[in-house]
Tab-separated table of C-alpha atoms in Angstrom:
chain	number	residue	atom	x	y	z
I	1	UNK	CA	0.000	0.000	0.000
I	2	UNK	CA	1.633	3.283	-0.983
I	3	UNK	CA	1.517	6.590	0.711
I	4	UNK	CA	2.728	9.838	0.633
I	5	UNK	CA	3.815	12.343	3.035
I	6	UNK	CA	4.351	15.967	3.540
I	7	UNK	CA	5.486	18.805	5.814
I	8	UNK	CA	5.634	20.844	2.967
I	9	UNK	CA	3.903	18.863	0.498
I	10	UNK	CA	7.226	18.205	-1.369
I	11	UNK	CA	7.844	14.793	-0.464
I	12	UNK	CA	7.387	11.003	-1.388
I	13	UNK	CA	7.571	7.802	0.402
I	14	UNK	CA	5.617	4.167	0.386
I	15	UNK	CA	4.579	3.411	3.968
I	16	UNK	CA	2.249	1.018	5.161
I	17	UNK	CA	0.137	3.145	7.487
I	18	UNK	CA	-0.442	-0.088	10.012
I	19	UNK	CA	2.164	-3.026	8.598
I	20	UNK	CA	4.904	-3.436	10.793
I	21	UNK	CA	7.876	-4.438	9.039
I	22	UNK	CA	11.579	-3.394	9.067
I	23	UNK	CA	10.966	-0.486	7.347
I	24	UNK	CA	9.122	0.793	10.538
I	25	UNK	CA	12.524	1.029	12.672
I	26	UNK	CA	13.445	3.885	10.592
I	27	UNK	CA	11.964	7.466	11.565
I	28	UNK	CA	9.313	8.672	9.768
I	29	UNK	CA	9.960	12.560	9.954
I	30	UNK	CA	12.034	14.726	12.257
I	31	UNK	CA	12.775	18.176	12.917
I	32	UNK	CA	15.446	20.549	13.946
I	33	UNK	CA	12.994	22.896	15.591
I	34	UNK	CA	15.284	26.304	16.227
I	35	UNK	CA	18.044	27.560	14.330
I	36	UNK	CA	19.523	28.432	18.300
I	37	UNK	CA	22.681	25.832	18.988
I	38	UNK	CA	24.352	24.818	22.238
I	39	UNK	CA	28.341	24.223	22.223
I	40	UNK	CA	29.925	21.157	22.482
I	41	UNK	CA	30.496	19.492	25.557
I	42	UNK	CA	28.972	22.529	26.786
I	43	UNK	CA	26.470	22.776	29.928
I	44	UNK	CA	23.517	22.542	27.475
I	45	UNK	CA	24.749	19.298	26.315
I	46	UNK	CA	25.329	18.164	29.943
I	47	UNK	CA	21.768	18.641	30.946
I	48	UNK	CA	20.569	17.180	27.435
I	49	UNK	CA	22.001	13.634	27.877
I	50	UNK	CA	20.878	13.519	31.305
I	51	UNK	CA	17.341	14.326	29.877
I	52	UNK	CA	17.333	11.661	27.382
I	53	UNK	CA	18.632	9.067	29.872
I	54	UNK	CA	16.307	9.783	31.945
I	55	UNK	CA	13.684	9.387	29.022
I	56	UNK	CA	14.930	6.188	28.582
I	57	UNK	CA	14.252	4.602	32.086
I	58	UNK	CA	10.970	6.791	32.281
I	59	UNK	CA	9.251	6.011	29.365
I	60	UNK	CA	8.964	2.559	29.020
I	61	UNK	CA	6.873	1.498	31.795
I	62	UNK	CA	3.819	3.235	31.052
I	63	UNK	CA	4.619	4.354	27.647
I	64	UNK	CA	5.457	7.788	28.552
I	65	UNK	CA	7.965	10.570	30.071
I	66	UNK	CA	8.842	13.929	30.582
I	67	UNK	CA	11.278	16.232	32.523
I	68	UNK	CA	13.443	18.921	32.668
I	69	UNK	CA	16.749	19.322	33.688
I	70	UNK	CA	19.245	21.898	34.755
I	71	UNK	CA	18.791	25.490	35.457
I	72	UNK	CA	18.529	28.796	32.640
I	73	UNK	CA	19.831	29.384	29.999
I	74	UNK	CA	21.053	25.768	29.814
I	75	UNK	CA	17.946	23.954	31.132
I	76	UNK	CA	15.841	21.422	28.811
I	77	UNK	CA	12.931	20.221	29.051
I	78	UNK	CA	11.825	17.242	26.515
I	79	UNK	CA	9.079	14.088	26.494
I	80	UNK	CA	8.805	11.131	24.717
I	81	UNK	CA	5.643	9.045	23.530
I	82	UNK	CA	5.331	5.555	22.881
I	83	UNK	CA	1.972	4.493	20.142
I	84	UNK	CA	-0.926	3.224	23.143
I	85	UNK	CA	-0.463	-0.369	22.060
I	86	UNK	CA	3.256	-0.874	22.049
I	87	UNK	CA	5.060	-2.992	24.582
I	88	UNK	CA	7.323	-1.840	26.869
I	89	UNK	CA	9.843	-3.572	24.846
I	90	UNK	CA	9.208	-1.965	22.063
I	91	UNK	CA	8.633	1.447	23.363
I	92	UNK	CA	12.082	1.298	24.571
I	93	UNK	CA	13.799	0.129	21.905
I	94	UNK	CA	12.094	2.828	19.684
I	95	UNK	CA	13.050	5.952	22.515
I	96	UNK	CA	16.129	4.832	22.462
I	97	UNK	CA	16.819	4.309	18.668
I	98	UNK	CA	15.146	7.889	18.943
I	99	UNK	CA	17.376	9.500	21.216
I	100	UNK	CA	20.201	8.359	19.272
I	101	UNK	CA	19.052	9.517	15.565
I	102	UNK	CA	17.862	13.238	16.661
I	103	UNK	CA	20.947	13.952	17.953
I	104	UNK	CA	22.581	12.601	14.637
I	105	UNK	CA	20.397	14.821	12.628
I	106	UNK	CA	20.203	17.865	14.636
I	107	UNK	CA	24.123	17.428	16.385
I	108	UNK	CA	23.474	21.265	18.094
I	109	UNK	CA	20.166	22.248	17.834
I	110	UNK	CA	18.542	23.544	21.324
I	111	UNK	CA	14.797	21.815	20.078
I	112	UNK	CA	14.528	18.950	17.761
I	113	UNK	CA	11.447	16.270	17.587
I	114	UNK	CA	11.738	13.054	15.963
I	115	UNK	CA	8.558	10.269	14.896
I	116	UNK	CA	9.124	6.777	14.609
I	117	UNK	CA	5.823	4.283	14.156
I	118	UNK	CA	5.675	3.100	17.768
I	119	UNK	CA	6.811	6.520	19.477
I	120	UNK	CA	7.612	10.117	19.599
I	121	UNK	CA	10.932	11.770	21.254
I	122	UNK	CA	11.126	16.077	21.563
I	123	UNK	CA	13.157	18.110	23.500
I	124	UNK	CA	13.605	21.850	23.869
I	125	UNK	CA	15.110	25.293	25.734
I	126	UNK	CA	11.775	26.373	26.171
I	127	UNK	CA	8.976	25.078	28.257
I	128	UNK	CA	6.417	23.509	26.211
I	129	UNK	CA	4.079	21.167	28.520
I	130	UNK	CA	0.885	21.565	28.431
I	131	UNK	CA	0.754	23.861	25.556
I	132	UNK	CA	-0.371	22.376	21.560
I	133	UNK	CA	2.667	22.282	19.641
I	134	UNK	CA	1.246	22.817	16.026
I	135	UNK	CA	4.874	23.761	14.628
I	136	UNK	CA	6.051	20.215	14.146
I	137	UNK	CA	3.635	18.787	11.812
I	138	UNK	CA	3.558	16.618	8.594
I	139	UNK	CA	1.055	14.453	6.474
I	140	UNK	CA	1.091	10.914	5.572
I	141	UNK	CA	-1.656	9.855	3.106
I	142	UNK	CA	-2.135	6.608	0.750
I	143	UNK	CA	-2.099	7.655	-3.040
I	144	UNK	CA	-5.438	5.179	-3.591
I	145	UNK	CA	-8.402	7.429	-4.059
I	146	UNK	CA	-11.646	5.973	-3.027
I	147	UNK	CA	-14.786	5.971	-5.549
I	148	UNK	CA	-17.270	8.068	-3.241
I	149	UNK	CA	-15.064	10.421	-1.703
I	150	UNK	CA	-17.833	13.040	-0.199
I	151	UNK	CA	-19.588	10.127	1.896
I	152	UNK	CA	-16.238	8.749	3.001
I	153	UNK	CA	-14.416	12.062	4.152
I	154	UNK	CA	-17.891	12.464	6.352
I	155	UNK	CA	-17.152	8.978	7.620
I	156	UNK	CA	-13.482	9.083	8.307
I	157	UNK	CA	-14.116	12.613	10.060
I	158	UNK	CA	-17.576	11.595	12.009
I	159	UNK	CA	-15.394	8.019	13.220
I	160	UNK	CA	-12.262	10.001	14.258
I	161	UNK	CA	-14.595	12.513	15.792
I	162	UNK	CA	-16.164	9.736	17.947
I	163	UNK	CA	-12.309	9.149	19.139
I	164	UNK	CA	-11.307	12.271	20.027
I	165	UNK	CA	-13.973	12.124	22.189
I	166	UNK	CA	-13.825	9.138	24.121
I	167	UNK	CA	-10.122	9.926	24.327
I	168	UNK	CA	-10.817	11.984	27.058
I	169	UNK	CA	-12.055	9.463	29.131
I	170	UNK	CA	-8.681	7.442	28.653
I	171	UNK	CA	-5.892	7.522	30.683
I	172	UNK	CA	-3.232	6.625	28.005
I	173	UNK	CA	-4.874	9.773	25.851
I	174	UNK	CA	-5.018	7.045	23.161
I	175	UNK	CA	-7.850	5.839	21.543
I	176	UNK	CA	-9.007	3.511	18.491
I	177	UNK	CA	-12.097	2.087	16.711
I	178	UNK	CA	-13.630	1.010	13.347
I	179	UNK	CA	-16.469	1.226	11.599
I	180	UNK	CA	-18.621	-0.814	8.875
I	181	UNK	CA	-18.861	0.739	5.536
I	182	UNK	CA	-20.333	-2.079	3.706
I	183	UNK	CA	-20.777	-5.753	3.654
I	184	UNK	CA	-16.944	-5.938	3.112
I	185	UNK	CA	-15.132	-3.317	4.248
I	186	UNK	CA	-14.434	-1.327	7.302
I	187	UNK	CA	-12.300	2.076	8.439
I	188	UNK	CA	-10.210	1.769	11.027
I	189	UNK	CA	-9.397	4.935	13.362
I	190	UNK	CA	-6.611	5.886	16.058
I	191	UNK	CA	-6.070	8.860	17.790
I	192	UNK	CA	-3.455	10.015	20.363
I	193	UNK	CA	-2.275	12.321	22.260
I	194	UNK	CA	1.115	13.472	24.561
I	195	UNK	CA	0.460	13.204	27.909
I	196	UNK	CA	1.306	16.563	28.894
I	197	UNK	CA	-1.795	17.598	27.715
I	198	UNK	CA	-5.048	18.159	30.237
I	199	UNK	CA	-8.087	16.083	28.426
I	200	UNK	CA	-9.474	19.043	27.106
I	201	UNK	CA	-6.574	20.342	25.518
I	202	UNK	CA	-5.947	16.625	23.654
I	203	UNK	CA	-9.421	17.029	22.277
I	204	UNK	CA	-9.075	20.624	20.874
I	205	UNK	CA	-5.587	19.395	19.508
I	206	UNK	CA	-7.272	16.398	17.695
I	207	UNK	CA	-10.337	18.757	16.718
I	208	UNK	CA	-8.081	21.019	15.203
I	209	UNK	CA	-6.278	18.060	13.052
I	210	UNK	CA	-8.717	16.456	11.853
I	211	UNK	CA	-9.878	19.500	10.759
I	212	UNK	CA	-7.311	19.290	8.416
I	213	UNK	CA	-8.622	15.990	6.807
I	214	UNK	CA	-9.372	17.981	3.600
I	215	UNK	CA	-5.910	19.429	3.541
I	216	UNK	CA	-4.220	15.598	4.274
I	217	UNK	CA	-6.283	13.452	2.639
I	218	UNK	CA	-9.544	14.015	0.730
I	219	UNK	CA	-10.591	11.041	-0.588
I	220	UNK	CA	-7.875	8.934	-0.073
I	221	UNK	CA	-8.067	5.394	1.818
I	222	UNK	CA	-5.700	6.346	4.376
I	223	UNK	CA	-3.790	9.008	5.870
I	224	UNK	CA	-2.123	10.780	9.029
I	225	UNK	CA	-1.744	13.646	10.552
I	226	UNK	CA	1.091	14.202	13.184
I	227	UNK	CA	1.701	16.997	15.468
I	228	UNK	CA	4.904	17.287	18.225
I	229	UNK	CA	1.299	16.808	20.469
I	230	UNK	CA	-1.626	14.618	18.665
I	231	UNK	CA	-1.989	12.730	15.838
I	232	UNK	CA	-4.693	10.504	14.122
I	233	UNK	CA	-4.160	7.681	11.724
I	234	UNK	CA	-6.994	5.931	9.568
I	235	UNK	CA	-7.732	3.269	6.900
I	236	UNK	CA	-9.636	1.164	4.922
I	237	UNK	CA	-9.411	-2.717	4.804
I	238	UNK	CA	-11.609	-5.941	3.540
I	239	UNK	CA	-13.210	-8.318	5.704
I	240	UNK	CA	-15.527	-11.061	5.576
I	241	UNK	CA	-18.482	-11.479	7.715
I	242	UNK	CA	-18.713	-14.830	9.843
């Protein structure tokens, strides 16, 4: 299944929005959020790897972490997200694979956020809990265009509407369903959000994304859109009735 994604709707890539294959231990998009750089070996640094060790013993237990260490202008404050059904296993193998590649890709930078399939990693010199972070953002969508595309865009949106709000209710902030769209084929949803976020600020973020379903996706049979603080994910598959 192909797809393509965007953060400035320049780009092209064949994913597999819910396969998980090798292909899904490399990061799907990253960014080197400020131009601002700390020094090598410098106290910045310090304070960094201590964040994203701590990160790594944090997360994995209940699939997320945050912190902040040191004290201005060097302190940093960062999270990391694993997807609401990965292992622990798996959600620390993927911050840590995380950890390591942002700081390949973005050696200096003060803020950076990297996405994998099964997590999230961001750090910064500014305090960002709490807040939506609607910066760091890119598309994913498949390049299959379905036949009725007014009917399903209302049904993709009114399913991952239905998600955003029983989201609230979750503790993870994480939330999936499906629903029937004929005798042989159903949409799958999933919405999350970072747990930083009260459960009334995760719903406005996923309001205001899936707002964006024209933007992303019109039409297509799957598609994504990622924030540094929410994200959906939906699709169409076959299935036979028992």
């Amino acid at each position: 299944m192909s797809f393509s994604y965007s953060a400035s709707f320049l780009c092209l890539l064949a994913f597999s929005l819910l396969a998980h294959t090798v292909l899904g231990a490399d990061p799907l998009f990253h960014f080197c959020s400020t131009p601002e750089n700390f020094t090598a070996n410098g106290p910045y640094e310090f304070n960094l790897n201590k964040l994203t060790g701590y990160l790594y013993y944090q997360t994995p237990p209940k699939g997320f972490g945050k912190g902040s260490i040191g004290q201005y202008p060097d302190q940093t404050y960062g999270l990391a997200l694993c997807r609401g059904d990965a292992s622990s296993s798996d959600c620390k193998t993927c911050v840590v694979d995380a950890g390591s590649e942002i700081r390949k890709r973005c050696p200096y930078n003060k803020a950076a956020i990297i996405w994998y399939d099964n997590c999230l990693l961001k750090y910064s010199n500014d305090g960002f809990f709490g807040q939506i972070d609607n910066t760091n953002k890119f598309y994913m969508w498949n390049v299959n265009a379905v036949s009725e595309p007014v009917t399903f865009n209302d049904k993709t949106k009114e399913l991952l509407t239905q998600l955003a709000n029983k989201v609230q209710a979750t503790p993870k902030l994480y939330a999936t369903g499906e629903m029937e769209l004929g005798e042989s084929t159903k949409l799958y949803g999933l919405v999350q959000c970072t747990r930083d976020l009260s459960s009334a600020v995760c719903k406005k973020c996923l309001v205001g994304i899936i707002g964006e379903l024209p933007s992303c996706c019109d039409g297509k049979e799957g598609g994504r859109v990622v924030s540094g603080s929410c994200n959906f994910r939906y699709e169409i598959y076959p299935f036979v009735n028992a």
